[in-house]
GROMACS .gro file of N, CA and C in nm:
model
  402
    1MET      N    1  -6.957  -7.204  -0.572
    1MET     CA    2  -6.891  -7.347  -0.582
    1MET      C    3  -6.787  -7.274  -0.713
    2PRO      N    4  -6.691  -7.352  -0.677
    2PRO     CA    5  -6.556  -7.312  -0.783
    2PRO      C    6  -6.612  -7.380  -0.891
    3VAL      N    7  -6.533  -7.338  -1.015
    3VAL     CA    8  -6.550  -7.401  -1.171
    3VAL      C    9  -6.409  -7.447  -1.179
    4PHE      N   10  -6.349  -7.497  -1.095
    4PHE     CA   11  -6.231  -7.560  -1.115
    4PHE      C   12  -6.178  -7.679  -1.046
    5PHE      N   13  -6.097  -7.767  -1.105
    5PHE     CA   14  -6.083  -7.894  -1.036
    5PHE      C   15  -5.909  -7.883  -0.955
    6LYS      N   16  -5.893  -7.936  -0.867
    6LYS     CA   17  -5.772  -7.964  -0.797
    6LYS      C   18  -5.663  -8.039  -0.881
    7LEU      N   19  -5.517  -7.977  -0.877
    7LEU     CA   20  -5.425  -8.061  -0.926
    7LEU      C   21  -5.385  -8.146  -0.809
    8LYS      N   22  -5.370  -8.285  -0.836
    8LYS     CA   23  -5.316  -8.359  -0.720
    8LYS      C   24  -5.171  -8.452  -0.755
    9LYS      N   25  -5.173  -8.462  -0.878
    9LYS     CA   26  -5.023  -8.566  -0.939
    9LYS      C   27  -4.937  -8.503  -0.942
   10ARG      N   28  -4.808  -8.525  -0.905
   10ARG     CA   29  -4.694  -8.496  -0.899
   10ARG      C   30  -4.656  -8.456  -1.058
   11LYS      N   31  -4.679  -8.545  -1.136
   11LYS     CA   32  -4.647  -8.528  -1.266
   11LYS      C   33  -4.706  -8.407  -1.327
   12ASP      N   34  -4.841  -8.354  -1.288
   12ASP     CA   35  -4.883  -8.259  -1.338
   12ASP      C   36  -4.837  -8.126  -1.267
   13PHE      N   37  -4.770  -8.113  -1.160
   13PHE     CA   38  -4.696  -8.025  -1.108
   13PHE      C   39  -4.590  -8.012  -1.196
   14VAL      N   40  -4.512  -8.131  -1.205
   14VAL     CA   41  -4.383  -8.109  -1.273
   14VAL      C   42  -4.420  -8.050  -1.426
   15ARG      N   43  -4.497  -8.100  -1.507
   15ARG     CA   44  -4.512  -8.054  -1.651
   15ARG      C   45  -4.529  -7.925  -1.644
   16ALA      N   46  -4.635  -7.852  -1.537
   16ALA     CA   47  -4.648  -7.711  -1.546
   16ALA      C   48  -4.497  -7.634  -1.497
   17ALA      N   49  -4.412  -7.691  -1.420
   17ALA     CA   50  -4.281  -7.622  -1.413
   17ALA      C   51  -4.168  -7.654  -1.508
   18LYS      N   52  -4.186  -7.758  -1.590
   18LYS     CA   53  -4.104  -7.768  -1.702
   18LYS      C   54  -4.134  -7.708  -1.845
   19SER      N   55  -4.279  -7.717  -1.846
   19SER     CA   56  -4.299  -7.692  -2.008
   19SER      C   57  -4.394  -7.571  -2.009
   20GLY      N   58  -4.426  -7.549  -1.907
   20GLY     CA   59  -4.537  -7.429  -1.870
   20GLY      C   60  -4.462  -7.291  -1.888
   21ILE      N   61  -4.545  -7.202  -1.853
   21ILE     CA   62  -4.510  -7.049  -1.842
   21ILE      C   63  -4.539  -6.997  -1.689
   22SER      N   64  -4.430  -6.941  -1.664
   22SER     CA   65  -4.433  -6.873  -1.519
   22SER      C   66  -4.452  -6.722  -1.498
   23ILE      N   67  -4.531  -6.674  -1.428
   23ILE     CA   68  -4.534  -6.523  -1.396
   23ILE      C   69  -4.519  -6.482  -1.262
   24PRO      N   70  -4.397  -6.439  -1.211
   24PRO     CA   71  -4.398  -6.398  -1.047
   24PRO      C   72  -4.434  -6.254  -1.056
   25THR      N   73  -4.513  -6.249  -0.923
   25THR     CA   74  -4.590  -6.121  -0.883
   25THR      C   75  -4.495  -6.088  -0.743
   26ARG      N   76  -4.556  -6.005  -0.709
   26ARG     CA   77  -4.481  -5.955  -0.523
   26ARG      C   78  -4.533  -6.051  -0.455
   27SER      N   79  -4.630  -6.148  -0.448
   27SER     CA   80  -4.680  -6.227  -0.350
   27SER      C   81  -4.711  -6.345  -0.376
   28ILE      N   82  -4.720  -6.380  -0.493
   28ILE     CA   83  -4.717  -6.545  -0.557
   28ILE      C   84  -4.643  -6.549  -0.687
   29VAL      N   85  -4.636  -6.667  -0.712
   29VAL     CA   86  -4.559  -6.690  -0.851
   29VAL      C   87  -4.679  -6.786  -0.921
   30ILE      N   88  -4.712  -6.767  -1.023
   30ILE     CA   89  -4.812  -6.867  -1.120
   30ILE      C   90  -4.764  -6.935  -1.224
   31GLN      N   91  -4.772  -7.049  -1.241
   31GLN     CA   92  -4.710  -7.131  -1.348
   31GLN      C   93  -4.884  -7.182  -1.428
   32ALA      N   94  -4.843  -7.210  -1.551
   32ALA     CA   95  -4.960  -7.263  -1.641
   32ALA      C   96  -4.937  -7.312  -1.732
   33VAL      N   97  -4.955  -7.434  -1.786
   33VAL     CA   98  -4.960  -7.519  -1.901
   33VAL      C   99  -5.094  -7.546  -1.959
   34LEU      N  100  -5.079  -7.567  -2.075
   34LEU     CA  101  -5.222  -7.597  -2.175
   34LEU      C  102  -5.248  -7.754  -2.169
   35ARG      N  103  -5.329  -7.821  -2.170
   35ARG     CA  104  -5.360  -7.936  -2.151
   35ARG      C  105  -5.418  -7.969  -2.298
   36PRO      N  106  -5.410  -8.134  -2.365
   36PRO     CA  107  -5.499  -8.134  -2.461
   36PRO      C  108  -5.620  -8.120  -2.472
   37GLU      N  109  -5.704  -8.088  -2.582
   37GLU     CA  110  -5.835  -8.049  -2.567
   37GLU      C  111  -5.924  -8.179  -2.544
   38GLU      N  112  -5.862  -8.307  -2.559
   38GLU     CA  113  -5.953  -8.436  -2.518
   38GLU      C  114  -5.949  -8.466  -2.390
   39THR      N  115  -5.849  -8.403  -2.304
   39THR     CA  116  -5.857  -8.399  -2.181
   39THR      C  117  -5.925  -8.300  -2.074
   40ALA      N  118  -5.956  -8.171  -2.155
   40ALA     CA  119  -6.007  -8.086  -2.068
   40ALA      C  120  -6.150  -8.087  -2.051
   41GLN      N  121  -6.151  -8.076  -1.914
   41GLN     CA  122  -6.283  -8.098  -1.832
   41GLN      C  123  -6.288  -7.946  -1.762
   42GLY      N  124  -6.203  -7.904  -1.786
   42GLY     CA  125  -6.229  -7.741  -1.682
   42GLY      C  126  -6.099  -7.723  -1.629
   43ALA      N  127  -6.081  -7.614  -1.585
   43ALA     CA  128  -5.931  -7.581  -1.532
   43ALA      C  129  -5.904  -7.603  -1.415
   44ARG      N  130  -5.780  -7.652  -1.397
   44ARG     CA  131  -5.748  -7.739  -1.263
   44ARG      C  132  -5.619  -7.634  -1.194
   45ILE      N  133  -5.606  -7.647  -1.076
   45ILE     CA  134  -5.557  -7.550  -1.018
   45ILE      C  135  -5.481  -7.623  -0.877
   46GLY      N  136  -5.322  -7.619  -0.849
   46GLY     CA  137  -5.286  -7.682  -0.760
   46GLY      C  138  -5.195  -7.544  -0.671
   47TYR      N  139  -5.164  -7.597  -0.537
   47TYR     CA  140  -5.110  -7.495  -0.468
   47TYR      C  141  -4.971  -7.561  -0.395
   48THR      N  142  -4.868  -7.487  -0.383
   48THR     CA  143  -4.715  -7.530  -0.341
   48THR      C  144  -4.687  -7.426  -0.264
   49THR      N  145  -4.636  -7.478  -0.141
   49THR     CA  146  -4.590  -7.379  -0.021
   49THR      C  147  -4.474  -7.477   0.000
   50THR      N  148  -4.352  -7.403   0.003
   50THR     CA  149  -4.203  -7.488   0.057
   50THR      C  150  -4.177  -7.419   0.181
   51LYS      N  151  -4.088  -7.502   0.242
   51LYS     CA  152  -4.012  -7.485   0.378
   51LYS      C  153  -3.954  -7.340   0.390
   52LYS      N  154  -3.902  -7.275   0.242
   52LYS     CA  155  -3.843  -7.178   0.267
   52LYS      C  156  -3.939  -7.044   0.362
   53ILE      N  157  -4.080  -7.073   0.305
   53ILE     CA  158  -4.180  -6.960   0.375
   53ILE      C  159  -4.173  -6.945   0.547
   54GLY      N  160  -4.145  -7.083   0.581
   54GLY     CA  161  -4.164  -7.084   0.725
   54GLY      C  162  -4.234  -7.186   0.779
   55LYS      N  163  -4.244  -7.210   0.889
   55LYS     CA  164  -4.305  -7.343   0.967
   55LYS      C  165  -4.435  -7.373   0.899
   56ALA      N  166  -4.485  -7.477   0.980
   56ALA     CA  167  -4.612  -7.530   0.910
   56ALA      C  168  -4.720  -7.433   0.931
   57VAL      N  169  -4.742  -7.372   1.032
   57VAL     CA  170  -4.849  -7.281   1.048
   57VAL      C  171  -4.859  -7.187   0.952
   58VAL      N  172  -4.731  -7.131   0.925
   58VAL     CA  173  -4.722  -7.022   0.819
   58VAL      C  174  -4.725  -7.076   0.677
   59ARG      N  175  -4.689  -7.190   0.641
   59ARG     CA  176  -4.731  -7.236   0.504
   59ARG      C  177  -4.862  -7.279   0.504
   60ASN      N  178  -4.947  -7.344   0.620
   60ASN     CA  179  -5.097  -7.345   0.590
   60ASN      C  180  -5.160  -7.243   0.586
   61ARG      N  181  -5.136  -7.124   0.648
   61ARG     CA  182  -5.194  -7.012   0.626
   61ARG      C  183  -5.183  -6.941   0.486
   62CYS      N  184  -5.058  -6.950   0.413
   62CYS     CA  185  -5.042  -6.939   0.280
   62CYS      C  186  -5.139  -7.018   0.209
   63ARG      N  187  -5.133  -7.130   0.227
   63ARG     CA  188  -5.222  -7.220   0.133
   63ARG      C  189  -5.385  -7.164   0.146
   64ARG      N  190  -5.415  -7.165   0.300
   64ARG     CA  191  -5.571  -7.128   0.298
   64ARG      C  192  -5.591  -6.984   0.219
   65ARG      N  193  -5.494  -6.890   0.234
   65ARG     CA  194  -5.522  -6.773   0.160
   65ARG      C  195  -5.534  -6.770   0.011
   66LEU      N  196  -5.421  -6.865  -0.060
   66LEU     CA  197  -5.441  -6.897  -0.205
   66LEU      C  198  -5.531  -6.939  -0.222
   67ARG      N  199  -5.611  -7.066  -0.153
   67ARG     CA  200  -5.709  -7.114  -0.188
   67ARG      C  201  -5.857  -7.012  -0.181
   68ALA      N  202  -5.848  -6.931  -0.102
   68ALA     CA  203  -5.959  -6.809  -0.065
   68ALA      C  204  -5.951  -6.732  -0.183
   69ALA      N  205  -5.831  -6.668  -0.222
   69ALA     CA  206  -5.791  -6.570  -0.317
   69ALA      C  207  -5.864  -6.648  -0.466
   70ALA      N  208  -5.823  -6.772  -0.472
   70ALA     CA  209  -5.856  -6.847  -0.592
   70ALA      C  210  -5.998  -6.881  -0.587
   71ALA      N  211  -6.068  -6.912  -0.479
   71ALA     CA  212  -6.230  -6.932  -0.487
   71ALA      C  213  -6.298  -6.780  -0.537
   72LEU      N  214  -6.235  -6.649  -0.518
   72LEU     CA  215  -6.307  -6.549  -0.528
   72LEU      C  216  -6.262  -6.504  -0.702
   73CYS      N  217  -6.176  -6.536  -0.729
   73CYS     CA  218  -6.183  -6.461  -0.880
   73CYS      C  219  -6.102  -6.570  -0.977
   74PHE      N  220  -6.063  -6.672  -0.933
   74PHE     CA  221  -6.012  -6.751  -1.043
   74PHE      C  222  -6.087  -6.839  -1.124
   75GLY      N  223  -6.207  -6.853  -1.110
   75GLY     CA  224  -6.318  -6.949  -1.170
   75GLY      C  225  -6.352  -6.877  -1.301
   76LYS      N  226  -6.363  -6.731  -1.297
   76LYS     CA  227  -6.401  -6.661  -1.429
   76LYS      C  228  -6.288  -6.615  -1.501
   77LEU      N  229  -6.168  -6.621  -1.487
   77LEU     CA  230  -6.050  -6.565  -1.571
   77LEU      C  231  -5.988  -6.715  -1.609
   78ALA      N  232  -6.015  -6.814  -1.576
   78ALA     CA  233  -5.926  -6.937  -1.602
   78ALA      C  234  -5.973  -7.005  -1.728
   79LEU      N  235  -5.861  -7.019  -1.822
   79LEU     CA  236  -5.886  -7.127  -1.957
   79LEU      C  237  -5.953  -7.243  -1.902
   80PRO      N  238  -6.042  -7.309  -1.959
   80PRO     CA  239  -6.082  -7.426  -1.940
   80PRO      C  240  -6.001  -7.548  -1.979
   81ASN      N  241  -5.899  -7.523  -2.040
   81ASN     CA  242  -5.784  -7.638  -2.095
   81ASN      C  243  -5.668  -7.629  -2.032
   82ALA      N  244  -5.649  -7.549  -1.904
   82ALA     CA  245  -5.539  -7.538  -1.849
   82ALA      C  246  -5.524  -7.553  -1.743
   83ASP      N  247  -5.378  -7.589  -1.680
   83ASP     CA  248  -5.353  -7.617  -1.541
   83ASP      C  249  -5.277  -7.502  -1.497
   84TYR      N  250  -5.311  -7.463  -1.371
   84TYR     CA  251  -5.232  -7.357  -1.289
   84TYR      C  252  -5.187  -7.390  -1.196
   85VAL      N  253  -5.068  -7.372  -1.143
   85VAL     CA  254  -5.006  -7.365  -1.013
   85VAL      C  255  -4.995  -7.270  -0.926
   86LEU      N  256  -5.019  -7.244  -0.847
   86LEU     CA  257  -4.982  -7.116  -0.735
   86LEU      C  258  -4.885  -7.150  -0.636
   87ILE      N  259  -4.766  -7.089  -0.639
   87ILE     CA  260  -4.669  -7.104  -0.545
   87ILE      C  261  -4.645  -6.970  -0.476
   88ALA      N  262  -4.661  -7.005  -0.342
   88ALA     CA  263  -4.652  -6.917  -0.244
   88ALA      C  264  -4.527  -6.843  -0.214
   89ARG      N  265  -4.517  -6.721  -0.180
   89ARG     CA  266  -4.399  -6.643  -0.167
   89ARG      C  267  -4.370  -6.644  -0.002
   90TYR      N  268  -4.261  -6.584   0.026
   90TYR     CA  269  -4.252  -6.545   0.171
   90TYR      C  270  -4.372  -6.445   0.215
   91SER      N  271  -4.406  -6.320   0.116
   91SER     CA  272  -4.484  -6.220   0.144
   91SER      C  273  -4.603  -6.259   0.142
   92THR      N  274  -4.642  -6.394   0.114
   92THR     CA  275  -4.800  -6.429   0.087
   92THR      C  276  -4.870  -6.414   0.211
   93ALA      N  277  -4.802  -6.496   0.316
   93ALA     CA  278  -4.865  -6.472   0.449
   93ALA      C  279  -4.906  -6.339   0.512
   94GLY      N  280  -4.845  -6.239   0.478
   94GLY     CA  281  -4.840  -6.104   0.549
   94GLY      C  282  -4.897  -5.998   0.467
   95VAL      N  283  -4.929  -6.029   0.335
   95VAL     CA  284  -4.967  -5.918   0.221
   95VAL      C  285  -5.116  -5.900   0.259
   96ASP      N  286  -5.163  -5.789   0.224
   96ASP     CA  287  -5.301  -5.751   0.237
   96ASP      C  288  -5.374  -5.858   0.133
   97PHE      N  289  -5.495  -5.914   0.186
   97PHE     CA  290  -5.585  -5.992   0.100
   97PHE      C  291  -5.638  -5.942  -0.045
   98LYS      N  292  -5.642  -5.820  -0.044
   98LYS     CA  293  -5.683  -5.727  -0.175
   98LYS      C  294  -5.552  -5.722  -0.269
   99GLU      N  295  -5.462  -5.729  -0.218
   99GLU     CA  296  -5.341  -5.704  -0.294
   99GLU      C  297  -5.316  -5.855  -0.350
  100LEU      N  298  -5.318  -5.952  -0.257
  100LEU     CA  299  -5.295  -6.116  -0.283
  100LEU      C  300  -5.414  -6.127  -0.429
  101CYS      N  301  -5.545  -6.076  -0.420
  101CYS     CA  302  -5.634  -6.095  -0.502
  101CYS      C  303  -5.595  -6.045  -0.651
  102ARG      N  304  -5.528  -5.904  -0.642
  102ARG     CA  305  -5.500  -5.842  -0.750
  102ARG      C  306  -5.358  -5.918  -0.829
  103ASP      N  307  -5.289  -5.947  -0.742
  103ASP     CA  308  -5.194  -6.015  -0.799
  103ASP      C  309  -5.233  -6.146  -0.862
  104LEU      N  310  -5.297  -6.218  -0.796
  104LEU     CA  311  -5.362  -6.349  -0.885
  104LEU      C  312  -5.439  -6.303  -1.020
  105GLN      N  313  -5.515  -6.206  -0.985
  105GLN     CA  314  -5.581  -6.155  -1.123
  105GLN      C  315  -5.477  -6.117  -1.212
  106TYR      N  316  -5.376  -6.030  -1.196
  106TYR     CA  317  -5.276  -5.985  -1.289
  106TYR      C  318  -5.237  -6.110  -1.367
  107GLY      N  319  -5.158  -6.209  -1.279
  107GLY     CA  320  -5.083  -6.267  -1.321
  107GLY      C  321  -5.181  -6.417  -1.417
  108VAL      N  322  -5.304  -6.443  -1.377
  108VAL     CA  323  -5.386  -6.515  -1.461
  108VAL      C  324  -5.419  -6.451  -1.596
  109LYS      N  325  -5.433  -6.302  -1.600
  109LYS     CA  326  -5.470  -6.268  -1.740
  109LYS      C  327  -5.336  -6.269  -1.813
  110LYS      N  328  -5.264  -6.206  -1.744
  110LYS     CA  329  -5.093  -6.220  -1.834
  110LYS      C  330  -5.069  -6.361  -1.870
  111LEU      N  331  -5.098  -6.459  -1.801
  111LEU     CA  332  -5.044  -6.599  -1.830
  111LEU      C  333  -5.167  -6.625  -1.960
  112ASN      N  334  -5.268  -6.604  -1.949
  112ASN     CA  335  -5.387  -6.654  -2.037
  112ASN      C  336  -5.357  -6.557  -2.180
  113ARG      N  337  -5.301  -6.439  -2.183
  113ARG     CA  338  -5.253  -6.380  -2.283
  113ARG      C  339  -5.160  -6.451  -2.373
  114GLN      N  340  -5.028  -6.489  -2.290
  114GLN     CA  341  -4.947  -6.575  -2.345
  114GLN      C  342  -4.985  -6.700  -2.372
  115LEU      N  343  -5.046  -6.777  -2.326
  115LEU     CA  344  -5.107  -6.918  -2.357
  115LEU      C  345  -5.202  -6.922  -2.473
  116ASN      N  346  -5.288  -6.781  -2.503
  116ASN     CA  347  -5.363  -6.755  -2.617
  116ASN      C  348  -5.262  -6.758  -2.728
  117GLY      N  349  -5.168  -6.662  -2.731
  117GLY     CA  350  -5.037  -6.621  -2.822
  117GLY      C  351  -4.977  -6.759  -2.873
  118GLU      N  352  -4.977  -6.844  -2.770
  118GLU     CA  353  -4.900  -6.985  -2.800
  118GLU      C  354  -4.983  -7.047  -2.885
  119THR      N  355  -5.121  -7.079  -2.862
  119THR     CA  356  -5.219  -7.161  -2.936
  119THR      C  357  -5.232  -7.098  -3.075
  120ALA      N  358  -5.258  -6.969  -3.075
  120ALA     CA  359  -5.264  -6.905  -3.232
  120ALA      C  360  -5.134  -6.934  -3.318
  121CYS      N  361  -5.009  -6.932  -3.225
  121CYS     CA  362  -4.865  -6.966  -3.312
  121CYS      C  363  -4.915  -7.132  -3.384
  122VAL      N  364  -4.929  -7.189  -3.272
  122VAL     CA  365  -4.944  -7.340  -3.312
  122VAL      C  366  -5.031  -7.367  -3.434
  123GLN      N  367  -5.148  -7.299  -3.415
  123GLN     CA  368  -5.271  -7.305  -3.541
  123GLN      C  369  -5.230  -7.266  -3.666
  124GLU      N  370  -5.135  -7.139  -3.651
  124GLU     CA  371  -5.088  -7.087  -3.790
  124GLU      C  372  -4.977  -7.187  -3.837
  125ASP      N  373  -4.900  -7.236  -3.780
  125ASP     CA  374  -4.798  -7.329  -3.809
  125ASP      C  375  -4.841  -7.452  -3.868
  126ASP      N  376  -4.938  -7.496  -3.803
  126ASP     CA  377  -5.032  -7.612  -3.858
  126ASP      C  378  -5.085  -7.580  -4.017
  127GLN      N  379  -5.089  -7.488  -4.067
  127GLN     CA  380  -5.153  -7.467  -4.196
  127GLN      C  381  -5.031  -7.482  -4.272
  128THR      N  382  -5.025  -7.541  -4.401
  128THR     CA  383  -4.927  -7.561  -4.476
  128THR      C  384  -4.969  -7.429  -4.602
  129PRO      N  385  -4.844  -7.387  -4.627
  129PRO     CA  386  -4.854  -7.284  -4.728
  129PRO      C  387  -4.873  -7.325  -4.878
  130VAL      N  388  -4.943  -7.245  -4.955
  130VAL     CA  389  -4.985  -7.316  -5.086
  130VAL      C  390  -4.866  -7.208  -5.178
  131SER      N  391  -4.825  -7.273  -5.278
  131SER     CA  392  -4.764  -7.196  -5.382
  131SER      C  393  -4.816  -7.167  -5.474
  132ALA      N  394  -4.757  -7.112  -5.571
  132ALA     CA  395  -4.815  -7.022  -5.691
  132ALA      C  396  -4.834  -7.153  -5.792
  133ALA      N  397  -4.734  -7.214  -5.793
  133ALA     CA  398  -4.726  -7.340  -5.895
  133ALA      C  399  -4.840  -7.436  -5.887
  134ASP      N  400  -4.884  -7.453  -5.777
  134ASP     CA  401  -5.009  -7.567  -5.764
  134ASP      C  402  -5.136  -7.541  -5.811
   0.00000   0.00000   0.00000
């Protein structure tokens, strides 16, 4: 049973593309953006396959492989207040499944480090410095 929810609305995909972080790997591109804490129920994931990849049969195969890889290793790595978008590449359909899982794990770990770094910077900026005169 996956511990994440699906992204379904276009505005969520656009928000991840515009204001999120993107990590390209050999077989997929992963985008991520943090959500406000009050709307965080769990990690959300969306899948994108464009017509550049190929015809409908190839695009559907890529989506199935991305969903299977996410079901195996995404739940334990994902941040609960983040949205992730997996974008299939031309090589997604033909790459070995183990390599696809490795690329997904590598990308999510790298994104999480960057997202955690952003939240640490935001929390540090919120603190107002105290001068010696006070």
